[in-house]
Coordinates of C-alpha atoms and ligand atoms in Angstrom, one line a residue:
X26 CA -24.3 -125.1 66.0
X27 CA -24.7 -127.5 68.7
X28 CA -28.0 -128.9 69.1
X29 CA -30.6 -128.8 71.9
X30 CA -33.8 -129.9 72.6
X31 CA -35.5 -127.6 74.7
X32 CA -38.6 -129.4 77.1
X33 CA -40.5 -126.3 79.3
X34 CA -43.8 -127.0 81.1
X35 CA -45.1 -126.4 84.9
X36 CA -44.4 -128.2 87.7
X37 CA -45.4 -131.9 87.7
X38 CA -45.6 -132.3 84.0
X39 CA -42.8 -135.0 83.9
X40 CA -39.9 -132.6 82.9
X41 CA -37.2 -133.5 85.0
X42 CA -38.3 -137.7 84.2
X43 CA -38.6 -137.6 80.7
X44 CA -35.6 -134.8 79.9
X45 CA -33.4 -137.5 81.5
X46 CA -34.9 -140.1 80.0
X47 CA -34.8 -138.2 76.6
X48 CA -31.1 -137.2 77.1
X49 CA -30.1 -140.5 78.2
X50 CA -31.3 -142.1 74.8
X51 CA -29.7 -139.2 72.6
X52 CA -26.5 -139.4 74.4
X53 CA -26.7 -135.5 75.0
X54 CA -26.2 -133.0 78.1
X55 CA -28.8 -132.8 80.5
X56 CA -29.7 -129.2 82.0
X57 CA -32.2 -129.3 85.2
X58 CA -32.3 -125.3 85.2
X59 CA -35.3 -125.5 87.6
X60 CA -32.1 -126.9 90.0
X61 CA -30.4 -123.9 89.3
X62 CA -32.9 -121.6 90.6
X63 CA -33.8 -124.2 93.2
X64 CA -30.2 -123.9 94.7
X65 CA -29.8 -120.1 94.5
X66 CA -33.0 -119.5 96.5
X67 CA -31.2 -122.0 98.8
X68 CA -27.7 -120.6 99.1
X69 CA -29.5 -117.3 99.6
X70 CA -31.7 -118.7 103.1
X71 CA -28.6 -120.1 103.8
X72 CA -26.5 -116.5 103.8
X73 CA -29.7 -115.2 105.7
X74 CA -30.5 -112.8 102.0
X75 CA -33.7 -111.4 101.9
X76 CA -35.5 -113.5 99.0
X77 CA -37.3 -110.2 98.0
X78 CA -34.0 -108.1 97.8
X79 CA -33.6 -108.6 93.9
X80 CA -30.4 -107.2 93.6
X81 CA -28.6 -109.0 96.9
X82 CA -30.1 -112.3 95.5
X83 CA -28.5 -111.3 92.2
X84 CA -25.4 -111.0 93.7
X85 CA -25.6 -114.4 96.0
X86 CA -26.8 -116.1 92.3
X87 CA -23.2 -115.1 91.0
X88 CA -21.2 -116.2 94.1
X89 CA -23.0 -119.8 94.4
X90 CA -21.0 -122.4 93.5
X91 CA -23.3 -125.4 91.5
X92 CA -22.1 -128.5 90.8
X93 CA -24.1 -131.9 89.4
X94 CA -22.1 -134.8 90.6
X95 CA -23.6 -138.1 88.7
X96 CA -23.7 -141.0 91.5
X97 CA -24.6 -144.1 89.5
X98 CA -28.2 -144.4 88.1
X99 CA -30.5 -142.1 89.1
X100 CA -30.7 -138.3 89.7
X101 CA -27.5 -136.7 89.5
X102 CA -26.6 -135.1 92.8
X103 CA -26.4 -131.2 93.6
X104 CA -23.7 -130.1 95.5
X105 CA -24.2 -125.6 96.2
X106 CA -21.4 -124.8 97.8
X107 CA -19.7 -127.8 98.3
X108 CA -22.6 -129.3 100.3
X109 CA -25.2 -132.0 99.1
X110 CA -28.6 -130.3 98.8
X111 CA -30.2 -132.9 96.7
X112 CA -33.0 -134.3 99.0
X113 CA -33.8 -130.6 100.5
X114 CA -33.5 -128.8 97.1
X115 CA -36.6 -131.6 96.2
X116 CA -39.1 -129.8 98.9
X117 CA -42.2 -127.4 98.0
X118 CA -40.3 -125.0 100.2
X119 CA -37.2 -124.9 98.5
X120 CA -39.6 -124.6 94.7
X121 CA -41.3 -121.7 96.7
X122 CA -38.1 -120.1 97.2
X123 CA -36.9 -120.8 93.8
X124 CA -40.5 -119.6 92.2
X125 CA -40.0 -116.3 94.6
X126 CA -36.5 -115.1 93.8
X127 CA -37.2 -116.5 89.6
X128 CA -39.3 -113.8 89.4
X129 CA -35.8 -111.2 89.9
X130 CA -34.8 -110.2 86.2
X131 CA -31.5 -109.7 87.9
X132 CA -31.2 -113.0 89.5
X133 CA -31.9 -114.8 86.0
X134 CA -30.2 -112.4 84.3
X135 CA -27.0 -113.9 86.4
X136 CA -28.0 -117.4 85.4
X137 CA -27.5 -117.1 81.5
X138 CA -23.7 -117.7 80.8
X139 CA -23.7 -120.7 83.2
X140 CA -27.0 -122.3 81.2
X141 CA -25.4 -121.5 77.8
X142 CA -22.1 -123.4 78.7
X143 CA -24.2 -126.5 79.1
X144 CA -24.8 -126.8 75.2
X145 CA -21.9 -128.8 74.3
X146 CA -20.8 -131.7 71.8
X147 CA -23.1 -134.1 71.0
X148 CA -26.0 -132.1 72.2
X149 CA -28.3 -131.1 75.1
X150 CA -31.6 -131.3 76.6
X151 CA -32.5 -128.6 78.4
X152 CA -35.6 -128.3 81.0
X153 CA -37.0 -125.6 82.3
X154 CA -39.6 -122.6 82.0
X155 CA -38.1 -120.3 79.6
X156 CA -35.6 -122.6 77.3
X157 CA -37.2 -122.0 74.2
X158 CA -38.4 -118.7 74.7
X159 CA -35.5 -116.9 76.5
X160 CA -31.9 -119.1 76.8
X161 CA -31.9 -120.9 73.8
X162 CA -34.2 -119.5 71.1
X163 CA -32.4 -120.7 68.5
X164 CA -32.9 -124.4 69.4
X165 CA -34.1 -126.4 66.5
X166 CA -36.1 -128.4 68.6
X167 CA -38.8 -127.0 71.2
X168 CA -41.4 -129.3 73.5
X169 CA -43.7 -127.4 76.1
X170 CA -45.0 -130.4 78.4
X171 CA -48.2 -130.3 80.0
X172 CA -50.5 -132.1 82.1
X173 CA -54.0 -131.7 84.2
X174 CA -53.0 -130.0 87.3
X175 CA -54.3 -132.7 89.5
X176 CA -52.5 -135.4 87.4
X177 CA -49.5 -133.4 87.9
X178 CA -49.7 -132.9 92.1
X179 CA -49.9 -136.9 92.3
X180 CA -47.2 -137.5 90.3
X181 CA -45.4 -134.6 92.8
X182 CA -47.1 -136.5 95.5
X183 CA -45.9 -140.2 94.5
X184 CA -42.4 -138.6 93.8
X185 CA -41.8 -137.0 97.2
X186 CA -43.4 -140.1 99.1
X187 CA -40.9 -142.5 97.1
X188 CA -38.1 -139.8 98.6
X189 CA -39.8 -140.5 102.3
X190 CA -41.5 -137.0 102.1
X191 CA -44.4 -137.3 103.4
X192 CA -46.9 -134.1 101.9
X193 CA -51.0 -133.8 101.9
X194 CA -52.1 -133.8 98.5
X195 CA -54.8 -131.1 98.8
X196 CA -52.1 -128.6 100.3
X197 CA -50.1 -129.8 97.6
X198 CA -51.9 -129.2 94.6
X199 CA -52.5 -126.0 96.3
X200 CA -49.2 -124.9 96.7
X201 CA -48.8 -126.1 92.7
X202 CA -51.4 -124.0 91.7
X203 CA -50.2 -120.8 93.5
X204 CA -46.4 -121.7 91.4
X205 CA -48.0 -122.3 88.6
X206 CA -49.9 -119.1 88.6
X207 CA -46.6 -116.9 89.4
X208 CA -44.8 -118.4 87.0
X209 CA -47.1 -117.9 84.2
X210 CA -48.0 -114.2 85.7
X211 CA -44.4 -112.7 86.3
X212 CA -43.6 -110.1 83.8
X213 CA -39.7 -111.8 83.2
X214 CA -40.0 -115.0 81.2
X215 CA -43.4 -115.9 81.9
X216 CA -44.3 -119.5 81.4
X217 CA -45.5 -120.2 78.3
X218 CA -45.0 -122.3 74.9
X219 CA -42.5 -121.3 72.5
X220 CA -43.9 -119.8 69.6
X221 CA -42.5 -122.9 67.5
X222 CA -43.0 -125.8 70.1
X223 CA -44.9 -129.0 70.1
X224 CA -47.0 -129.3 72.6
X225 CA -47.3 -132.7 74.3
X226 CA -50.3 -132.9 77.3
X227 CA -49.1 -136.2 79.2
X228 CA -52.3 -136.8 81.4
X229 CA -53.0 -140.1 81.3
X230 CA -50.3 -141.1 79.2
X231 CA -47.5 -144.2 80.6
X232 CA -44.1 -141.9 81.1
X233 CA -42.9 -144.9 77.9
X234 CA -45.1 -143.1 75.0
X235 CA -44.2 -139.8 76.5
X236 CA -40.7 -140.1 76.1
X237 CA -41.0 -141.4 72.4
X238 CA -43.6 -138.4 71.7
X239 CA -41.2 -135.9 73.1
X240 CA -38.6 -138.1 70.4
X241 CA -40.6 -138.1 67.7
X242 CA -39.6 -134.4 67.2
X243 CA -36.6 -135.2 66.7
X244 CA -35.6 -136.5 63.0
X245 CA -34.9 -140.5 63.0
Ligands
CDP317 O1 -39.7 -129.6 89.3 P1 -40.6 -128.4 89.2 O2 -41.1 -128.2 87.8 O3 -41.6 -128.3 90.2 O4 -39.7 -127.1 89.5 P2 -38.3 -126.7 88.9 O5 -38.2 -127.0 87.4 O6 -37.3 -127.3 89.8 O7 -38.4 -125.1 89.1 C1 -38.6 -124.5 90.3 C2 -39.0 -123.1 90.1 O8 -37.9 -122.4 89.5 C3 -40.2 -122.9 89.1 O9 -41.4 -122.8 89.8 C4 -39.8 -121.5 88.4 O10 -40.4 -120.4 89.1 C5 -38.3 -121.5 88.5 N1 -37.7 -121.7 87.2 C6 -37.6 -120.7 86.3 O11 -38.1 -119.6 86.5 N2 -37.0 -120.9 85.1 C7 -36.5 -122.1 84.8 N3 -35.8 -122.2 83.6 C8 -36.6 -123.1 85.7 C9 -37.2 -122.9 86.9

């Protein structure tokens, strides 16, 4: 079996930073599913489908074309539907939307196949909410990431402002919060720690030792 290293946690723990990072160093896949839900609830604004309509967002989910297009260092880009949605797929709104229509069994049900063919030769690293629990249980190798939640809507903060978003902090760590607590509340995948994961709480810790921590469960 291919193998994959599966890194879930809430928003602003350092996922998306450190299972790059992580990949990059093993020479394995990547898999950003929060991009995947990210996009759908995109694509579906787009086609005017109402975000509460589980079924119709279902359906948009299996028509949405999702490519990652890898544009010299840095985050790969994410081209839905032929467009480039990077930069708008990075706003609170668009991880409202994806929250909202991630709480369809339907609409992840629709998203399986495509996250299983990312585990391929020599391996992948795959981030998300639900990768140990729900799309790859089998993976020999589980992380759940976590932070304070203040640590983690500065680091949200610093990220969006280095991307020319300019966001309050308060109303951010708000709308965190109000994810945070969906995502750990819905009855489909909640958010939670694999039965068999290491837990690694970042806050405080240089984004350097994380990254070996989240290595170290790997063997040498
Ligand atoms: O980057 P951040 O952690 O804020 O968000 P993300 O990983 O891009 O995910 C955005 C939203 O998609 C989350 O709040 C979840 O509701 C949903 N999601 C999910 O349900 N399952 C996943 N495997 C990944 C994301």
């Amino acid at each position: 079996r291919i193998p994959v290293l599966t890194i879930d946690g809430p928003s602003g723990s350092g996922k998306g930073t450190i299972s790059r990072a992580v990949a990059e160093r093993l020479g394995w896949h990547y898999l950003d599913s929060g991009a995947l839900y990210r996009a759908v609830g995109l694509a579906a604004a787009w086609e005017g489908v109402d975000l509460s309509d589980a079924e119709a967002v279902a359906q948009c989910a299996a028509r949405t074309e999702i490519r990652f297009e890898t544009q010299g260092a840095g985050e790969p880009h994410v081209i839905v539907n032929g467009k480039d949605a990077t930069r708008q797929l990075r706003m609170e709104t668009a991880g409202a939307a994806a929250s909202a229509i991630a709480a369809h069994p339907p609409v992840r049900a629709a998203l399986v196949d495509l996250q299983h063919r990312f585990r391929r030769a020599p391996g992948l690293v795959a981030d998300g909410r639900d990768m140990g629990t729900v799309i790859f249980p089998d993976a020999p190798y589980k992380v759940f990431l976590t932070a304070s939640a203040e640590e983690r809507a500065k680091r949200r903060h610093k990220q969006l402002k280095e991307k020319g978003v300019s966001v309050n902090l308060d109303s951010l760590l708000h709308e965190i919060a109000a994810r945070d607590e969906r995502d750990a509340g819905r009855a489909v995948a909640p958010l939670r720690p694999a039965d068999d994961a290491v837990v690694v709480d970042s806050t405080g810790t240089p984004i350097t030792e994380v990254i070996e921590r989240v290595l170290a469960v790997l063997p040498e």
